[in-house]
């Protein structure tokens, strides 16, 4: 039979013991760790910038539809913060340092921090919508780039990507071109 599953359990047992300080990272993780950590820290920064933009917009929004729009922004902000924490946790698991340095946040983020006037609800919706479309594209590329090298990191980004697509869809419903 072709493609038989064959592993050297005694070697795996020895290495698991010998390299115990590497935590959950085993030789089965084929990712270029340094580059992966760099990319994941870009995602950490992106999520924080999105959290801040949504939160700011939810607080200052004014106008006749403010309640509906602010509610959606708050909901998205909560989820961006959750993404931020989950990716930070993954960086830590991989032996890296989650980079939360505010000084470099904007330069590492894929999305921009644009905040239209308080009364310009459509402008806010547009800017958040654009940001969601940016992360949908960059996270899809990250998923492809990780490929089979680190299934857990890939699945994490895939899960987040799915939520970003929901965000974009919800903003699309409110957006008037
Ligand atoms: Fe997010
Ligand atoms: Fe989002």
PDB file of C-alpha atoms and ligand atoms in Angstrom:
ATOM      1  CA  UNK A   1       0.000   0.000   0.000  1.00  0.00           C
ATOM      2  CA  UNK A   2       1.334   3.400  -0.919  1.00  0.00           C
ATOM      3  CA  UNK A   3       1.415   6.435   1.382  1.00  0.00           C
ATOM      4  CA  UNK A   4       1.613   4.293   4.478  1.00  0.00           C
ATOM      5  CA  UNK A   5       1.817   6.220   7.710  1.00  0.00           C
ATOM      6  CA  UNK A   6       5.264   5.421   9.108  1.00  0.00           C
ATOM      7  CA  UNK A   7       6.950   7.191  11.997  1.00  0.00           C
ATOM      8  CA  UNK A   8       9.990   6.447  14.105  1.00  0.00           C
ATOM      9  CA  UNK A   9       8.416   6.554  17.551  1.00  0.00           C
ATOM     10  CA  UNK A  10      11.609   5.827  19.465  1.00  0.00           C
ATOM     11  CA  UNK A  11      13.405   8.769  17.801  1.00  0.00           C
ATOM     12  CA  UNK A  12      10.397  11.005  18.440  1.00  0.00           C
ATOM     13  CA  UNK A  13      10.345   9.960  22.103  1.00  0.00           C
ATOM     14  CA  UNK A  14      14.030  10.733  22.512  1.00  0.00           C
ATOM     15  CA  UNK A  15      13.781  14.131  20.859  1.00  0.00           C
ATOM     16  CA  UNK A  16      10.662  15.075  22.796  1.00  0.00           C
ATOM     17  CA  UNK A  17      12.634  14.536  25.992  1.00  0.00           C
ATOM     18  CA  UNK A  18      15.878  16.102  24.782  1.00  0.00           C
ATOM     19  CA  UNK A  19      14.307  19.306  23.425  1.00  0.00           C
ATOM     20  CA  UNK A  20      11.814  19.785  26.205  1.00  0.00           C
ATOM     21  CA  UNK A  21      12.702  23.471  26.614  1.00  0.00           C
ATOM     22  CA  UNK A  22      11.187  24.196  23.192  1.00  0.00           C
ATOM     23  CA  UNK A  23       7.713  23.803  24.679  1.00  0.00           C
ATOM     24  CA  UNK A  24       5.103  22.889  22.066  1.00  0.00           C
ATOM     25  CA  UNK A  25       7.460  23.455  19.107  1.00  0.00           C
ATOM     26  CA  UNK A  26       8.673  20.102  17.764  1.00  0.00           C
ATOM     27  CA  UNK A  27      10.574  19.186  14.578  1.00  0.00           C
ATOM     28  CA  UNK A  28       7.166  18.569  12.971  1.00  0.00           C
ATOM     29  CA  UNK A  29       6.742  22.338  12.895  1.00  0.00           C
ATOM     30  CA  UNK A  30       8.363  23.157   9.558  1.00  0.00           C
ATOM     31  CA  UNK A  31       7.797  26.895   9.731  1.00  0.00           C
ATOM     32  CA  UNK A  32      10.650  29.369   9.425  1.00  0.00           C
ATOM     33  CA  UNK A  33      10.043  30.411  13.031  1.00  0.00           C
ATOM     34  CA  UNK A  34      11.703  33.793  12.857  1.00  0.00           C
ATOM     35  CA  UNK A  35       9.705  34.853   9.819  1.00  0.00           C
ATOM     36  CA  UNK A  36       6.500  33.344  11.193  1.00  0.00           C
ATOM     37  CA  UNK A  37       6.885  35.276  14.450  1.00  0.00           C
ATOM     38  CA  UNK A  38       7.519  38.440  12.480  1.00  0.00           C
ATOM     39  CA  UNK A  39       4.350  37.894  10.417  1.00  0.00           C
ATOM     40  CA  UNK A  40       2.274  37.009  13.505  1.00  0.00           C
ATOM     41  CA  UNK A  41       3.484  40.199  15.182  1.00  0.00           C
ATOM     42  CA  UNK A  42       2.269  42.126  12.125  1.00  0.00           C
ATOM     43  CA  UNK A  43      -1.135  40.532  12.775  1.00  0.00           C
ATOM     44  CA  UNK A  44      -0.916  41.476  16.479  1.00  0.00           C
ATOM     45  CA  UNK A  45      -0.338  45.113  15.444  1.00  0.00           C
ATOM     46  CA  UNK A  46      -3.065  45.009  12.794  1.00  0.00           C
ATOM     47  CA  UNK A  47      -5.638  43.703  15.250  1.00  0.00           C
ATOM     48  CA  UNK A  48      -4.785  46.391  17.807  1.00  0.00           C
ATOM     49  CA  UNK A  49      -5.050  49.174  15.201  1.00  0.00           C
ATOM     50  CA  UNK A  50      -8.451  47.777  14.136  1.00  0.00           C
ATOM     51  CA  UNK A  51      -9.568  47.504  17.765  1.00  0.00           C
ATOM     52  CA  UNK A  52      -8.581  51.131  18.389  1.00  0.00           C
ATOM     53  CA  UNK A  53     -10.280  52.409  15.218  1.00  0.00           C
ATOM     54  CA  UNK A  54     -13.558  50.620  15.927  1.00  0.00           C
ATOM     55  CA  UNK A  55     -13.515  51.646  19.578  1.00  0.00           C
ATOM     56  CA  UNK A  56     -12.808  55.295  18.799  1.00  0.00           C
ATOM     57  CA  UNK A  57     -15.508  55.325  16.123  1.00  0.00           C
ATOM     58  CA  UNK A  58     -18.081  53.684  18.429  1.00  0.00           C
ATOM     59  CA  UNK A  59     -17.453  56.283  21.120  1.00  0.00           C
ATOM     60  CA  UNK A  60     -17.543  59.416  18.981  1.00  0.00           C
ATOM     61  CA  UNK A  61     -20.175  58.429  16.379  1.00  0.00           C
ATOM     62  CA  UNK A  62     -22.966  60.964  16.042  1.00  0.00           C
ATOM     63  CA  UNK A  63     -26.044  61.212  13.880  1.00  0.00           C
ATOM     64  CA  UNK A  64     -29.414  59.661  13.362  1.00  0.00           C
ATOM     65  CA  UNK A  65     -28.157  56.079  12.950  1.00  0.00           C
ATOM     66  CA  UNK A  66     -25.489  56.370  15.627  1.00  0.00           C
ATOM     67  CA  UNK A  67     -26.883  53.646  17.856  1.00  0.00           C
ATOM     68  CA  UNK A  68     -27.023  50.936  15.200  1.00  0.00           C
ATOM     69  CA  UNK A  69     -23.590  51.825  13.819  1.00  0.00           C
ATOM     70  CA  UNK A  70     -21.928  52.217  17.231  1.00  0.00           C
ATOM     71  CA  UNK A  71     -23.313  48.845  18.355  1.00  0.00           C
ATOM     72  CA  UNK A  72     -21.780  47.141  15.332  1.00  0.00           C
ATOM     73  CA  UNK A  73     -18.436  48.925  15.822  1.00  0.00           C
ATOM     74  CA  UNK A  74     -18.357  47.869  19.483  1.00  0.00           C
ATOM     75  CA  UNK A  75     -19.120  44.272  18.570  1.00  0.00           C
ATOM     76  CA  UNK A  76     -16.333  44.260  15.980  1.00  0.00           C
ATOM     77  CA  UNK A  77     -13.935  45.969  18.409  1.00  0.00           C
ATOM     78  CA  UNK A  78     -14.506  43.173  20.945  1.00  0.00           C
ATOM     79  CA  UNK A  79     -13.689  40.578  18.312  1.00  0.00           C
ATOM     80  CA  UNK A  80     -10.556  42.409  17.110  1.00  0.00           C
ATOM     81  CA  UNK A  81      -9.329  42.508  20.715  1.00  0.00           C
ATOM     82  CA  UNK A  82      -9.965  38.780  20.965  1.00  0.00           C
ATOM     83  CA  UNK A  83      -7.965  38.235  17.738  1.00  0.00           C
ATOM     84  CA  UNK A  84      -5.177  40.376  19.172  1.00  0.00           C
ATOM     85  CA  UNK A  85      -5.003  38.222  22.299  1.00  0.00           C
ATOM     86  CA  UNK A  86      -5.230  34.898  20.485  1.00  0.00           C
ATOM     87  CA  UNK A  87      -2.406  35.745  18.073  1.00  0.00           C
ATOM     88  CA  UNK A  88      -0.324  37.138  20.946  1.00  0.00           C
ATOM     89  CA  UNK A  89      -0.818  33.845  22.795  1.00  0.00           C
ATOM     90  CA  UNK A  90       0.330  31.931  19.726  1.00  0.00           C
ATOM     91  CA  UNK A  91       3.487  34.080  19.443  1.00  0.00           C
ATOM     92  CA  UNK A  92       4.232  33.257  23.072  1.00  0.00           C
ATOM     93  CA  UNK A  93       3.583  29.526  22.533  1.00  0.00           C
ATOM     94  CA  UNK A  94       6.055  29.536  19.664  1.00  0.00           C
ATOM     95  CA  UNK A  95       8.715  30.981  21.970  1.00  0.00           C
ATOM     96  CA  UNK A  96       8.445  34.513  20.619  1.00  0.00           C
ATOM     97  CA  UNK A  97       7.654  37.815  22.259  1.00  0.00           C
ATOM     98  CA  UNK A  98       4.247  39.301  21.405  1.00  0.00           C
ATOM     99  CA  UNK A  99       5.154  42.811  20.278  1.00  0.00           C
ATOM    100  CA  UNK A 100       2.731  45.304  21.817  1.00  0.00           C
ATOM    101  CA  UNK A 101       5.078  48.275  21.594  1.00  0.00           C
ATOM    102  CA  UNK A 102       2.804  51.237  20.754  1.00  0.00           C
ATOM    103  CA  UNK A 103       5.735  53.019  19.116  1.00  0.00           C
ATOM    104  CA  UNK A 104       5.866  50.520  16.234  1.00  0.00           C
ATOM    105  CA  UNK A 105       2.205  49.532  16.061  1.00  0.00           C
ATOM    106  CA  UNK A 106       1.244  51.575  13.011  1.00  0.00           C
ATOM    107  CA  UNK A 107       4.321  50.637  10.990  1.00  0.00           C
ATOM    108  CA  UNK A 108       3.684  46.902  11.598  1.00  0.00           C
ATOM    109  CA  UNK A 109      -0.061  47.069  10.976  1.00  0.00           C
ATOM    110  CA  UNK A 110      -1.491  46.118   7.588  1.00  0.00           C
ATOM    111  CA  UNK A 111      -4.393  48.533   8.055  1.00  0.00           C
ATOM    112  CA  UNK A 112      -4.378  52.275   8.589  1.00  0.00           C
ATOM    113  CA  UNK A 113      -5.768  54.290  11.453  1.00  0.00           C
ATOM    114  CA  UNK A 114      -8.194  56.597   9.677  1.00  0.00           C
ATOM    115  CA  UNK A 115     -10.929  58.327  11.685  1.00  0.00           C
ATOM    116  CA  UNK A 116     -13.410  60.435   9.671  1.00  0.00           C
ATOM    117  CA  UNK A 117     -15.446  63.254  11.265  1.00  0.00           C
ATOM    118  CA  UNK A 118     -17.767  62.265  14.106  1.00  0.00           C
ATOM    119  CA  UNK A 119     -20.879  62.980  12.068  1.00  0.00           C
ATOM    120  CA  UNK A 120     -19.626  61.143   8.989  1.00  0.00           C
ATOM    121  CA  UNK A 121     -21.024  57.692   9.805  1.00  0.00           C
ATOM    122  CA  UNK A 122     -20.722  56.544   6.208  1.00  0.00           C
ATOM    123  CA  UNK A 123     -17.078  57.635   6.196  1.00  0.00           C
ATOM    124  CA  UNK A 124     -16.455  55.535   9.307  1.00  0.00           C
ATOM    125  CA  UNK A 125     -18.248  52.563   7.809  1.00  0.00           C
ATOM    126  CA  UNK A 126     -16.205  52.951   4.618  1.00  0.00           C
ATOM    127  CA  UNK A 127     -12.828  53.132   6.407  1.00  0.00           C
ATOM    128  CA  UNK A 128     -13.558  50.091   8.570  1.00  0.00           C
ATOM    129  CA  UNK A 129     -14.886  48.254   5.539  1.00  0.00           C
ATOM    130  CA  UNK A 130     -11.679  49.030   3.613  1.00  0.00           C
ATOM    131  CA  UNK A 131      -9.632  47.824   6.604  1.00  0.00           C
ATOM    132  CA  UNK A 132     -11.566  44.546   6.691  1.00  0.00           C
ATOM    133  CA  UNK A 133     -10.968  44.057   2.973  1.00  0.00           C
ATOM    134  CA  UNK A 134      -7.245  44.639   3.522  1.00  0.00           C
ATOM    135  CA  UNK A 135      -6.993  42.027   6.296  1.00  0.00           C
ATOM    136  CA  UNK A 136      -9.077  39.539   4.304  1.00  0.00           C
ATOM    137  CA  UNK A 137      -6.491  39.780   1.553  1.00  0.00           C
ATOM    138  CA  UNK A 138      -3.370  39.781   3.745  1.00  0.00           C
ATOM    139  CA  UNK A 139      -4.620  37.002   6.066  1.00  0.00           C
ATOM    140  CA  UNK A 140      -5.550  34.846   3.066  1.00  0.00           C
ATOM    141  CA  UNK A 141      -1.983  35.283   1.813  1.00  0.00           C
ATOM    142  CA  UNK A 142      -0.646  34.384   5.283  1.00  0.00           C
ATOM    143  CA  UNK A 143      -2.766  31.201   5.328  1.00  0.00           C
ATOM    144  CA  UNK A 144      -1.345  30.218   1.918  1.00  0.00           C
ATOM    145  CA  UNK A 145       2.182  31.099   2.999  1.00  0.00           C
ATOM    146  CA  UNK A 146       2.010  29.033   6.214  1.00  0.00           C
ATOM    147  CA  UNK A 147       0.568  26.126   4.238  1.00  0.00           C
ATOM    148  CA  UNK A 148       1.381  22.815   5.899  1.00  0.00           C
ATOM    149  CA  UNK A 149       4.362  24.136   7.857  1.00  0.00           C
ATOM    150  CA  UNK A 150       2.445  24.985  11.058  1.00  0.00           C
ATOM    151  CA  UNK A 151      -1.174  23.754  11.032  1.00  0.00           C
ATOM    152  CA  UNK A 152      -2.085  25.400  14.350  1.00  0.00           C
ATOM    153  CA  UNK A 153      -0.964  28.873  13.310  1.00  0.00           C
ATOM    154  CA  UNK A 154      -2.650  28.430   9.953  1.00  0.00           C
ATOM    155  CA  UNK A 155      -5.924  27.355  11.561  1.00  0.00           C
ATOM    156  CA  UNK A 156      -5.783  30.317  13.941  1.00  0.00           C
ATOM    157  CA  UNK A 157      -5.424  32.750  11.050  1.00  0.00           C
ATOM    158  CA  UNK A 158      -8.129  30.873   9.118  1.00  0.00           C
ATOM    159  CA  UNK A 159     -10.541  31.213  12.054  1.00  0.00           C
ATOM    160  CA  UNK A 160      -9.786  34.922  12.325  1.00  0.00           C
ATOM    161  CA  UNK A 161     -10.116  35.332   8.559  1.00  0.00           C
ATOM    162  CA  UNK A 162     -13.610  33.853   8.707  1.00  0.00           C
ATOM    163  CA  UNK A 163     -14.634  36.436  11.301  1.00  0.00           C
ATOM    164  CA  UNK A 164     -13.082  39.273   9.266  1.00  0.00           C
ATOM    165  CA  UNK A 165     -15.202  38.184   6.300  1.00  0.00           C
ATOM    166  CA  UNK A 166     -18.283  38.370   8.531  1.00  0.00           C
ATOM    167  CA  UNK A 167     -17.225  41.872   9.617  1.00  0.00           C
ATOM    168  CA  UNK A 168     -16.868  42.965   5.994  1.00  0.00           C
ATOM    169  CA  UNK A 169     -20.239  41.457   5.144  1.00  0.00           C
ATOM    170  CA  UNK A 170     -21.948  43.286   8.015  1.00  0.00           C
ATOM    171  CA  UNK A 171     -20.333  46.591   7.011  1.00  0.00           C
ATOM    172  CA  UNK A 172     -21.329  45.955   3.419  1.00  0.00           C
ATOM    173  CA  UNK A 173     -24.977  45.872   4.560  1.00  0.00           C
ATOM    174  CA  UNK A 174     -24.640  49.366   6.050  1.00  0.00           C
ATOM    175  CA  UNK A 175     -22.412  50.890   3.378  1.00  0.00           C
ATOM    176  CA  UNK A 176     -23.960  53.304   0.897  1.00  0.00           C
ATOM    177  CA  UNK A 177     -21.520  53.916  -1.960  1.00  0.00           C
TER     178      UNK A 177
HETATM  179 FE1  LIG B   1      -9.505  40.955  13.547  1.00  0.00          FE
HETATM  180 FE1  LIG B   2     -12.472  42.671  11.562  1.00  0.00          FE
END
